[in-house]
XYZ file of C-alpha atoms in Angstrom:
664
model
C -4.235 8.775 -58.640
C -7.219 7.459 -60.559
C -9.040 9.939 -62.746
C -12.457 10.746 -61.142
C -13.965 10.786 -64.639
C -12.928 7.163 -65.090
C -14.639 6.229 -61.820
C -17.794 8.099 -62.840
C -17.856 6.338 -66.207
C -17.446 3.006 -64.438
C -20.485 3.744 -62.271
C -22.551 4.748 -65.303
C -21.562 1.655 -67.229
C -22.551 -0.577 -64.319
C -25.904 1.135 -64.019
C -26.492 0.372 -67.702
C -25.306 -3.208 -67.401
C -27.182 -4.092 -64.216
C -29.707 -5.899 -66.416
C -27.018 -8.425 -67.332
C -26.249 -8.984 -63.652
C -29.969 -9.364 -62.927
C -30.002 -12.150 -65.468
C -27.050 -13.761 -63.730
C -29.040 -13.616 -60.486
C -31.974 -15.269 -62.245
C -29.746 -18.046 -63.537
C -28.300 -18.484 -60.051
C -31.650 -18.960 -58.341
C -32.716 -21.492 -60.978
C -29.621 -23.611 -60.379
C -30.058 -23.410 -56.604
C -33.631 -24.684 -56.940
C -32.539 -27.431 -59.335
C -29.845 -28.525 -56.887
C -32.500 -29.229 -54.256
C -35.007 -30.815 -56.633
C -32.594 -32.856 -58.742
C -29.348 -33.206 -56.735
C -28.106 -36.108 -58.838
C -28.260 -33.930 -61.982
C -27.200 -30.597 -60.460
C -24.904 -31.676 -57.585
C -23.038 -28.358 -57.624
C -25.992 -26.023 -58.044
C -25.522 -24.729 -54.509
C -22.310 -22.986 -55.641
C -24.442 -20.211 -57.118
C -25.107 -18.975 -53.576
C -21.571 -17.594 -53.788
C -22.611 -15.609 -56.844
C -25.349 -13.940 -54.803
C -22.873 -12.990 -52.076
C -20.329 -11.575 -54.533
C -23.000 -9.523 -56.309
C -24.380 -8.376 -52.950
C -20.976 -7.061 -51.928
C -20.442 -5.306 -55.235
C -23.856 -3.609 -55.274
C -23.737 -2.684 -51.571
C -20.382 -0.888 -51.647
C -21.374 1.600 -54.328
C -24.112 3.062 -52.164
C -22.226 2.698 -48.888
C -19.159 4.432 -50.293
C -21.172 7.481 -51.262
C -23.036 7.684 -47.932
C -20.007 7.146 -45.710
C -18.176 10.008 -47.402
C -20.675 12.379 -45.758
C -19.842 13.809 -42.356
C -23.323 13.160 -40.991
C -24.148 9.610 -40.030
C -27.910 10.063 -40.394
C -28.017 9.295 -44.168
C -26.071 6.077 -43.567
C -28.395 4.992 -40.751
C -31.383 5.850 -42.921
C -30.007 3.655 -45.712
C -29.378 0.774 -43.306
C -32.950 1.138 -42.060
C -34.258 0.901 -45.626
C -32.185 -2.216 -46.248
C -33.549 -3.792 -43.057
C -37.100 -2.958 -44.124
C -36.566 -4.283 -47.653
C -35.213 -7.553 -46.267
C -37.444 -7.976 -43.228
C -40.956 -7.381 -44.590
C -40.739 -10.084 -47.314
C -38.940 -12.359 -44.846
C -41.591 -11.896 -42.177
C -44.418 -12.402 -44.679
C -42.993 -15.745 -45.802
C -42.332 -16.953 -42.248
C -45.768 -15.798 -41.078
C -47.524 -17.687 -43.875
C -45.540 -20.886 -43.243
C -46.031 -20.779 -39.470
C -49.736 -20.011 -39.873
C -50.242 -22.918 -42.274
C -48.443 -25.297 -39.894
C -50.563 -23.980 -37.017
C -53.872 -24.342 -38.874
C -52.957 -27.848 -40.060
C -52.406 -28.946 -36.464
C -48.911 -30.238 -37.212
C -46.693 -31.012 -34.229
C -43.801 -29.477 -36.166
C -44.773 -26.114 -34.675
C -43.618 -27.383 -31.271
C -39.995 -27.376 -32.466
C -39.824 -24.190 -34.575
C -39.802 -21.305 -32.075
C -36.061 -20.618 -31.953
C -35.715 -21.369 -35.642
C -38.350 -18.728 -36.375
C -37.113 -16.034 -34.006
C -33.467 -16.299 -35.025
C -34.491 -16.087 -38.668
C -36.505 -12.922 -38.035
C -33.505 -11.324 -36.328
C -31.064 -12.346 -39.096
C -29.269 -14.835 -36.840
C -30.285 -18.089 -38.488
C -26.730 -19.077 -39.394
C -25.565 -18.828 -35.775
C -28.581 -20.837 -34.638
C -27.711 -23.575 -37.141
C -24.136 -23.631 -35.863
C -25.186 -23.687 -32.218
C -27.685 -26.484 -32.924
C -25.043 -28.425 -34.886
C -27.419 -28.808 -37.804
C -26.238 -29.818 -41.236
C -27.525 -28.021 -44.324
C -26.475 -30.951 -46.517
C -27.114 -34.065 -44.469
C -29.796 -33.485 -41.848
C -32.818 -35.113 -43.488
C -34.583 -36.088 -40.273
C -35.122 -32.488 -39.163
C -36.043 -30.561 -42.278
C -36.855 -27.086 -41.049
C -38.628 -24.915 -43.637
C -36.277 -22.089 -42.613
C -32.902 -23.834 -42.946
C -32.079 -21.813 -46.078
C -32.361 -18.486 -44.241
C -28.736 -18.779 -43.170
C -27.969 -16.939 -46.426
C -30.207 -13.979 -45.536
C -28.471 -13.793 -42.158
C -24.999 -13.965 -43.745
C -25.939 -11.274 -46.252
C -27.252 -8.864 -43.614
C -24.356 -9.465 -41.231
C -21.873 -8.947 -44.084
C -23.670 -5.751 -45.081
C -23.502 -4.327 -41.540
C -19.866 -5.313 -41.126
C -18.969 -3.768 -44.477
C -20.848 -0.559 -43.690
C -18.805 -0.149 -40.518
C -15.499 -0.867 -42.256
C -16.237 1.494 -45.155
C -17.303 4.217 -42.719
C -14.012 3.902 -40.815
C -11.865 3.964 -43.956
C -13.660 7.076 -45.201
C -13.343 8.752 -41.805
C -9.579 8.495 -42.219
C -9.889 9.678 -45.846
C -7.880 6.738 -47.115
C -6.924 6.559 -50.768
C -8.833 4.126 -52.981
C -5.734 1.974 -53.434
C -5.340 1.594 -49.662
C -9.009 0.626 -49.363
C -8.453 -1.962 -52.068
C -5.583 -3.550 -50.132
C -7.590 -3.440 -46.883
C -10.367 -5.435 -48.514
C -7.856 -7.776 -50.078
C -6.520 -8.391 -46.569
C -10.012 -8.995 -45.174
C -10.694 -11.478 -47.955
C -7.424 -13.259 -47.173
C -8.236 -13.429 -43.447
C -11.667 -14.898 -44.151
C -10.170 -17.485 -46.495
C -7.489 -18.376 -43.968
C -10.142 -19.046 -41.326
C -11.988 -21.142 -43.876
C -8.971 -23.381 -44.537
C -8.153 -23.495 -40.828
C -11.614 -24.578 -39.686
C -12.566 -26.915 -42.512
C -11.907 -30.611 -41.921
C -11.840 -32.689 -45.138
C -14.343 -35.530 -45.028
C -16.320 -34.012 -42.142
C -19.636 -32.177 -42.297
C -18.782 -28.751 -43.820
C -21.572 -26.874 -42.046
C -19.175 -25.227 -39.584
C -17.580 -23.245 -42.430
C -20.679 -23.081 -44.612
C -22.759 -21.234 -42.006
C -20.114 -19.015 -40.416
C -19.979 -15.295 -41.204
C -16.200 -15.291 -40.778
C -15.638 -17.939 -43.441
C -18.362 -16.822 -45.881
C -17.465 -13.129 -45.670
C -14.778 -13.684 -48.317
C -17.431 -13.857 -51.058
C -19.012 -10.556 -50.009
C -15.561 -9.002 -49.565
C -14.658 -10.128 -53.081
C -17.498 -8.040 -54.500
C -16.355 -5.003 -52.500
C -12.755 -5.559 -53.578
C -13.769 -5.641 -57.239
C -15.448 -2.239 -56.921
C -12.284 -0.645 -55.545
C -10.026 -2.445 -58.037
C -11.954 -1.586 -61.224
C -10.236 1.741 -62.046
C -6.808 0.163 -61.631
C -7.691 -2.809 -63.819
C -9.023 -0.455 -66.495
C -5.919 1.705 -66.211
C -3.668 -1.316 -66.771
C -5.679 -2.322 -69.843
C -6.053 1.204 -71.226
C -3.246 0.632 -73.732
C -5.088 -2.311 -75.295
C -7.145 -1.481 -78.359
C -10.870 -1.144 -77.730
C -11.854 -3.767 -80.279
C -9.334 -6.252 -78.901
C -10.412 -5.537 -75.321
C -14.085 -5.964 -76.216
C -13.383 -9.319 -77.828
C -11.333 -10.370 -74.804
C -14.162 -9.411 -72.442
C -16.668 -11.221 -74.613
C -14.611 -14.408 -74.402
C -14.180 -14.040 -70.625
C -17.890 -13.400 -70.124
C -18.900 -16.501 -72.035
C -16.130 -18.643 -70.577
C -16.857 -17.667 -66.970
C -20.563 -18.373 -67.401
C -19.835 -21.672 -69.136
C -17.530 -22.735 -66.277
C -20.079 -21.777 -63.614
C -22.808 -23.764 -65.327
C -20.450 -26.681 -65.958
C -19.354 -26.881 -62.324
C -22.970 -27.126 -61.198
C -23.222 -30.446 -63.061
C -20.005 -32.067 -61.849
C -19.135 -30.754 -58.363
C -20.268 -32.760 -55.332
C -21.498 -31.009 -52.197
C -19.604 -33.543 -50.072
C -16.248 -33.563 -51.832
C -13.400 -31.904 -49.879
C -12.178 -30.475 -53.185
C -15.398 -28.466 -53.400
C -14.634 -26.598 -50.187
C -10.916 -26.300 -50.746
C -11.063 -25.231 -54.399
C -14.404 -24.925 -56.181
C -16.192 -22.504 -53.843
C -13.301 -20.052 -54.127
C -13.005 -20.647 -57.852
C -16.710 -19.857 -58.189
C -16.114 -16.517 -56.478
C -13.400 -15.775 -59.028
C -15.628 -16.755 -61.946
C -18.348 -14.411 -60.685
C -15.872 -11.548 -60.332
C -14.648 -12.124 -63.888
C -18.229 -12.172 -65.158
C -19.077 -8.903 -63.391
C -15.954 -7.196 -64.727
C -16.521 -8.398 -68.288
C -20.263 -7.626 -68.253
C -19.714 -3.855 -68.119
C -19.235 -3.364 -71.850
C -22.544 -2.913 -73.655
C -20.997 -3.751 -77.043
C -20.231 -7.338 -76.128
C -21.906 -9.945 -78.313
C -22.539 -12.216 -75.327
C -23.809 -9.323 -73.256
C -26.262 -8.360 -75.995
C -27.511 -11.948 -76.090
C -28.115 -11.845 -72.340
C -30.038 -8.605 -72.771
C -32.420 -10.365 -75.146
C -33.332 -13.116 -72.705
C -36.428 -13.038 -70.507
C -34.586 -13.358 -67.214
C -34.750 -9.721 -66.151
C -37.983 -9.907 -64.139
C -36.902 -13.205 -62.653
C -33.635 -11.587 -61.628
C -35.461 -8.783 -59.855
C -37.538 -11.314 -57.915
C -34.693 -13.599 -56.820
C -34.961 -12.620 -53.143
C -38.648 -13.541 -52.963
C -38.075 -16.730 -54.939
C -35.200 -17.641 -52.643
C -37.399 -17.112 -49.570
C -40.001 -19.544 -50.854
C -38.080 -22.268 -52.642
C -37.008 -24.233 -49.551
C -40.318 -24.237 -47.606
C -42.111 -25.453 -50.732
C -39.528 -28.176 -51.355
C -39.758 -29.346 -47.723
C -43.547 -29.504 -48.085
C -43.222 -31.373 -51.375
C -40.818 -33.897 -49.846
C -43.429 -34.869 -47.276
C -45.759 -35.990 -50.075
C -43.299 -37.740 -52.381
C -44.433 -41.217 -51.308
C -47.974 -40.464 -52.470
C -46.910 -39.738 -56.046
C -43.874 -41.948 -56.633
C -45.245 -43.125 -59.969
C -45.367 -39.543 -61.243
C -42.280 -38.232 -59.463
C -40.802 -36.414 -62.482
C -44.074 -34.603 -63.187
C -44.457 -33.794 -59.508
C -40.989 -32.279 -59.253
C -41.611 -30.164 -62.325
C -44.856 -28.895 -60.788
C -42.955 -28.016 -57.604
C -40.422 -26.115 -59.716
C -43.197 -24.131 -61.408
C -44.930 -23.541 -58.059
C -41.734 -22.113 -56.563
C -41.381 -19.624 -59.406
C -45.076 -18.743 -59.295
C -45.245 -18.221 -55.537
C -41.928 -16.365 -55.553
C -43.017 -13.972 -58.307
C -46.357 -13.367 -56.575
C -44.504 -12.647 -53.336
C -42.281 -10.180 -55.182
C -45.119 -8.238 -56.804
C -47.490 -8.200 -53.815
C -45.036 -8.034 -50.903
C -41.456 -7.143 -51.833
C -42.326 -4.417 -54.360
C -45.112 -3.245 -52.077
C -42.982 -3.057 -48.920
C -43.245 0.694 -48.503
C -47.035 0.666 -48.908
C -47.398 -2.061 -46.305
C -45.797 0.120 -43.642
C -47.244 3.480 -44.775
C -50.739 4.371 -43.616
C -50.905 7.717 -45.414
C -53.311 6.686 -48.140
C -57.108 6.469 -48.565
C -58.851 3.837 -46.463
C -60.274 2.116 -49.550
C -56.706 1.429 -50.694
C -55.586 -0.210 -47.456
C -56.821 -3.724 -48.223
C -53.260 -5.022 -48.508
C -52.402 -3.591 -45.099
C -55.505 -5.216 -43.654
C -54.475 -8.623 -44.961
C -50.934 -8.103 -43.712
C -52.248 -7.145 -40.262
C -54.496 -10.225 -40.162
C -51.548 -12.412 -41.136
C -49.462 -10.839 -38.375
C -52.144 -11.550 -35.762
C -52.487 -15.165 -36.887
C -48.710 -15.533 -36.745
C -48.590 -14.171 -33.186
C -51.328 -16.583 -32.103
C -49.458 -19.476 -33.712
C -46.229 -18.500 -31.978
C -47.918 -18.768 -28.589
C -48.396 -22.462 -29.392
C -44.852 -22.981 -30.645
C -41.988 -24.477 -28.673
C -38.394 -25.640 -28.714
C -39.050 -29.330 -28.254
C -37.003 -31.916 -30.072
C -38.731 -32.964 -33.324
C -40.399 -36.371 -33.043
C -38.442 -37.769 -35.989
C -35.145 -36.759 -34.390
C -36.181 -38.239 -31.026
C -36.984 -41.571 -32.667
C -33.716 -41.589 -34.587
C -31.715 -40.901 -31.446
C -33.604 -43.669 -29.650
C -32.820 -46.100 -32.466
C -29.177 -45.057 -32.339
C -29.140 -45.632 -28.580
C -30.721 -49.055 -28.997
C -28.037 -50.006 -31.491
C -25.348 -49.530 -28.855
C -24.152 -52.569 -26.924
C -25.158 -51.106 -23.541
C -28.765 -50.541 -24.539
C -30.083 -53.019 -21.936
C -28.079 -51.524 -19.067
C -28.701 -47.799 -19.394
C -32.110 -46.264 -20.169
C -32.449 -43.829 -23.047
C -32.421 -40.276 -21.576
C -35.779 -39.471 -23.112
C -37.396 -42.490 -21.444
C -35.464 -42.365 -18.180
C -38.503 -41.319 -16.123
C -40.614 -44.147 -17.547
C -37.906 -46.712 -16.800
C -37.406 -45.406 -13.256
C -41.167 -45.512 -12.595
C -41.391 -49.071 -13.922
C -38.495 -50.197 -11.740
C -40.071 -48.501 -8.712
C -43.351 -50.344 -9.350
C -41.561 -53.698 -9.591
C -39.691 -53.027 -6.352
C -42.926 -51.953 -4.637
C -44.656 -55.169 -5.773
C -41.858 -57.312 -4.386
C -41.858 -55.564 -1.020
C -45.624 -55.381 -0.440
C -46.924 -58.293 -2.549
C -48.946 -55.973 -4.772
C -49.502 -56.027 -8.525
C -48.818 -52.483 -9.747
C -46.417 -53.640 -12.444
C -47.784 -55.825 -15.219
C -45.659 -58.708 -16.449
C -47.097 -60.352 -19.561
C -47.140 -64.130 -19.753
C -44.250 -65.332 -21.934
C -45.568 -66.303 -25.314
C -42.773 -68.734 -26.111
C -43.962 -72.276 -26.643
C -41.665 -74.914 -28.114
C -44.559 -76.970 -29.516
C -46.048 -73.915 -31.198
C -42.621 -73.136 -32.542
C -42.174 -76.580 -34.053
C -45.627 -76.312 -35.600
C -44.117 -73.743 -37.939
C -42.479 -76.687 -39.687
C -44.279 -79.024 -42.060
C -42.156 -81.836 -40.670
C -41.137 -80.777 -37.152
C -39.568 -84.132 -36.427
C -36.846 -83.380 -38.979
C -35.326 -80.659 -36.783
C -33.863 -81.167 -33.372
C -33.093 -77.958 -31.534
C -29.954 -77.734 -29.470
C -30.166 -76.033 -26.073
C -28.362 -73.035 -27.559
C -30.880 -72.797 -30.404
C -33.800 -73.069 -28.019
C -32.345 -70.312 -25.840
C -31.765 -68.134 -28.894
C -35.289 -68.681 -30.202
C -36.813 -68.073 -26.786
C -34.966 -64.759 -26.510
C -36.047 -63.701 -30.015
C -39.646 -64.663 -29.291
C -39.627 -62.673 -26.064
C -37.849 -59.565 -27.329
C -39.431 -59.298 -30.773
C -42.438 -61.608 -31.230
C -43.546 -59.716 -34.348
C -40.267 -60.446 -36.127
C -40.428 -64.057 -34.972
C -43.875 -64.512 -36.524
C -42.683 -63.212 -39.907
C -40.207 -66.049 -40.497
C -40.216 -69.831 -40.755
C -38.129 -71.855 -38.349
C -35.509 -72.780 -41.004
C -35.122 -69.084 -41.816
C -34.726 -68.222 -38.143
C -32.165 -70.954 -37.553
C -30.294 -69.927 -40.701
C -30.177 -66.307 -39.545
C -28.927 -67.365 -36.116
C -25.810 -68.978 -37.547
C -24.911 -67.167 -40.772
C -21.849 -64.887 -40.509
C -22.927 -61.521 -41.899
C -21.952 -57.878 -41.611
C -24.644 -55.243 -41.938
C -23.232 -51.872 -42.995
C -24.698 -48.550 -44.061
C -25.870 -45.066 -43.203
C -28.317 -43.882 -40.545
C -30.916 -46.405 -41.755
C -28.495 -49.210 -40.945
C -27.732 -47.519 -37.650
C -31.433 -47.427 -36.792
C -32.038 -51.046 -37.836
C -28.900 -52.416 -36.152
C -30.648 -53.392 -32.912
C -33.267 -55.517 -34.698
C -30.646 -56.936 -37.057
C -28.463 -58.166 -34.196
C -31.451 -59.747 -32.452
C -31.989 -62.041 -35.429
C -28.474 -62.476 -36.803
C -26.745 -63.777 -33.678
C -23.412 -64.381 -35.443
C -23.517 -61.087 -37.323
C -22.382 -57.561 -36.622
C -23.791 -54.192 -37.658
C -22.249 -50.792 -38.349
C -24.125 -47.630 -39.243
C -22.778 -44.123 -39.774
C -24.921 -41.006 -39.988
C -25.208 -39.388 -43.419
C -22.685 -41.799 -44.942
C -22.327 -41.930 -48.718
C -20.803 -44.776 -50.680
C -17.819 -42.678 -51.802
C -16.820 -42.091 -48.175
C -17.488 -45.640 -46.981
C -14.258 -47.197 -48.251
C -12.079 -46.289 -45.220
C -14.693 -47.799 -42.888
C -14.747 -51.042 -44.880
C -10.961 -51.129 -44.970
C -10.800 -50.729 -41.205
C -13.254 -53.606 -40.716
C -11.219 -55.820 -43.047
C -7.982 -54.914 -41.285
C -9.559 -55.810 -37.932
C -11.025 -59.064 -39.272
C -14.566 -57.875 -38.518
C -15.975 -58.024 -42.055
C -17.772 -61.341 -42.582
C -18.091 -63.382 -45.768
C -21.641 -62.058 -46.280
C -22.133 -58.294 -46.409
C -25.502 -56.520 -46.409
C -25.179 -52.895 -47.530
C -27.674 -50.058 -47.116
C -26.202 -46.980 -48.838
C -27.541 -44.427 -51.289
C -30.123 -42.589 -49.206
C -27.994 -39.484 -48.682
C -26.736 -38.728 -52.183
C -27.543 -41.674 -54.411
C -25.278 -44.280 -55.990
C -23.308 -44.442 -59.193
C -21.722 -47.297 -61.117
C -18.187 -46.099 -60.426
C -18.731 -45.948 -56.667
C -20.391 -49.377 -56.533
C -17.676 -50.928 -58.705
C -14.926 -49.615 -56.442
C -16.675 -50.997 -53.360
C -17.349 -54.413 -54.915
C -13.707 -54.691 -55.993
C -12.601 -53.790 -52.467
C -14.800 -56.485 -50.883
C -13.344 -59.203 -53.098
C -15.146 -62.552 -53.315
C -17.536 -61.884 -50.439
C -21.245 -62.319 -51.099
C -22.736 -58.835 -51.232
C -26.381 -57.879 -50.759
C -27.415 -54.320 -51.645
C -30.733 -53.236 -50.119
C -32.636 -50.938 -52.454
C -34.622 -48.004 -51.095
C -38.140 -46.741 -50.711
C -37.249 -43.693 -48.618
C -38.754 -40.388 -49.719
C -35.681 -39.076 -51.536
C -35.394 -37.559 -54.999
C -32.812 -40.067 -56.184
C -34.829 -43.181 -55.256
C -35.038 -44.474 -58.837
C -31.364 -43.805 -59.484
C -30.357 -45.817 -56.409
C -32.589 -48.754 -57.303
C -31.506 -48.775 -60.962
C -27.832 -48.773 -59.946
C -28.381 -51.750 -57.629
C -30.149 -53.685 -60.405
C -27.217 -52.890 -62.693
C -24.749 -54.147 -60.070
C -26.646 -57.424 -59.655
C -26.338 -58.085 -63.391
C -22.741 -56.858 -63.591
C -21.195 -58.812 -60.684
C -21.865 -62.505 -59.930
C -21.416 -62.032 -56.171
C -23.834 -59.077 -55.883
C -27.527 -59.581 -55.089
C -30.447 -57.227 -54.577
C -32.688 -57.182 -51.523
C -35.901 -55.679 -52.849
C -37.069 -53.517 -49.966
C -38.768 -51.139 -52.418
C -41.354 -53.738 -53.474
C -41.735 -55.071 -49.931
C -42.540 -51.639 -48.487
C -44.466 -50.157 -51.414
C -47.731 -48.735 -50.120
C -46.645 -49.046 -46.492
C -46.057 -45.537 -45.216
C -46.700 -47.025 -41.767
C -43.210 -48.562 -41.876
C -41.595 -45.118 -41.629
C -41.226 -42.444 -38.979
C -42.282 -38.833 -39.557
C -39.397 -37.936 -41.866
C -40.537 -40.651 -44.333
C -36.917 -41.756 -44.684
C -36.031 -43.804 -41.602
C -37.898 -46.893 -40.391
C -39.951 -47.270 -37.237
C -39.793 -50.525 -35.192
C -42.514 -52.110 -37.320
C -40.662 -51.222 -40.505
C -37.378 -52.469 -39.046
C -38.983 -55.857 -38.328
C -40.220 -56.233 -41.908
C -36.878 -54.993 -43.227
C -34.742 -57.432 -41.233
C -37.148 -60.288 -41.980
C -36.783 -59.557 -45.707
C -32.990 -59.591 -45.392
C -33.090 -62.988 -43.669
C -35.583 -64.422 -46.160
C -33.615 -63.196 -49.185
C -30.313 -64.539 -47.880
C -31.912 -67.881 -46.984
C -33.485 -68.237 -50.439
C -30.147 -67.441 -52.075
C -28.295 -70.059 -50.015
C -31.142 -72.608 -50.242
C -32.563 -72.294 -53.765
C -35.754 -74.219 -54.389
C -36.650 -74.628 -50.707
């Protein structure tokens, strides 16, 4: 049996040392924000979400254990109600402000946010993300301002599940040691499901969003609470001075490792999900255990920092960081020259808005729902009521339509398929059917409901593009090719000279990349008749090697390779070097980027480095070509619209032609 006095002392020590844990929470939220603002510098910052879940489990069990020991269930229900209120009021206030701003701005985004909003308000956001098959890491086309609320849902669901389990174990009056092993078993089950459901190399969202796989972090915090007396009992024979020094080393080492991992771990590496997420849980547990002793040198240093208030406000800051980053991303193209300053201002704005939300909403939660105070002191309730009414009005205008950016991406993907001319895109099926009906009606009744434009192809006008048209004789195949290009994409045709067009029609080239390449593939194949194109959603250079190897094995990779990678997570010299070595003596063209991503400069600098480093690598300068042309992009400011695709493919053809025909 564990001495009750030991347990009581443990509780008192944790109450004293909660300031240290508040500072850990503050550090965690800063790294999470930095991960989203500067992913190339803090690629593993998202790991600190695990720290929040571990701390949440540890703090929750202390109160739940005391309440579930009572025979009456009313105190427990009252506590759950308070937790709901503490979570929901700040959550609702943030969502109401965001929805109201979108409504007042007239943005069409509101038409696709209804389910996102409602599931977030009912703490079901994670299940909505799973059902919608959305990716927290890769889905740049549909950036919902509420995507981060999966964590709030996971926290609340874990809290409710834990409350029920703790109530049952106390009903049976189980010994603390048995409870410890029960929670150890629950942690093991959750981890087993995690390993069972995770597929290395695939999108990890199915395990990242699921309660059953993320519950292990929360359960770890609960397990630590039950295990503390036994750990202390085992170490009771160790001298106090020695134990304090040992804890001091563990505290500093665990924090150092957590910070270090945030700089080196990739959010797409299978090792992250198989090892580092679990290791981060362990590091947090070690930190919490070691942080109890108030005589620790490291602990004293943490007490002297200014993170305490920030730690108290982490929930409010967390609520606001993602909506503000999504808003900031939409304006990146306007301030590309001052991107570093802009990102720093966004960072400061997140902290400022989050702290204001904490002091005026989160700390004031009880006052916002209590009307028992003088009327002259109800101004905050009046504002909250007005916000609620505006939110309700906005929600009447909301919908569950597919976001425009996603619709356009899916249409581009459909166009890129070989059967694009035979089967209409589902979203345009009605238009196609109506057009076909009109043509059939015209043929049957000699009417003119359908409009057929006069073909604009003219061989003489085509040859006029040449300074010396008599120097080129077009074969029947070339004329047919040019006529088809002129008919299907006259804008692209007008952007190029005849030699460039004829060069593009015959050069063997493979176009390969991520979703940008997928979207541009249709236009690329129109111009490059002897080429092929392959695009894969959310692809990063480090995961492209198997695809290239497969193409080489099948003999599908041509002697010229145009590559569009880097949009999703940047490029690095090591990754580019490995790819260039794999492709051998092929001529390689890397297309730089002007998409609205944080790592734009890093991608472009790496491509310039590669051009200097390897004689067979060349840069296609899309950044300069598209600078100042936001009209080349769809709503997400990342993927190209048809106009942008025309300019993009024309630049590829022109650059390749100039490389193969220098001086012409």
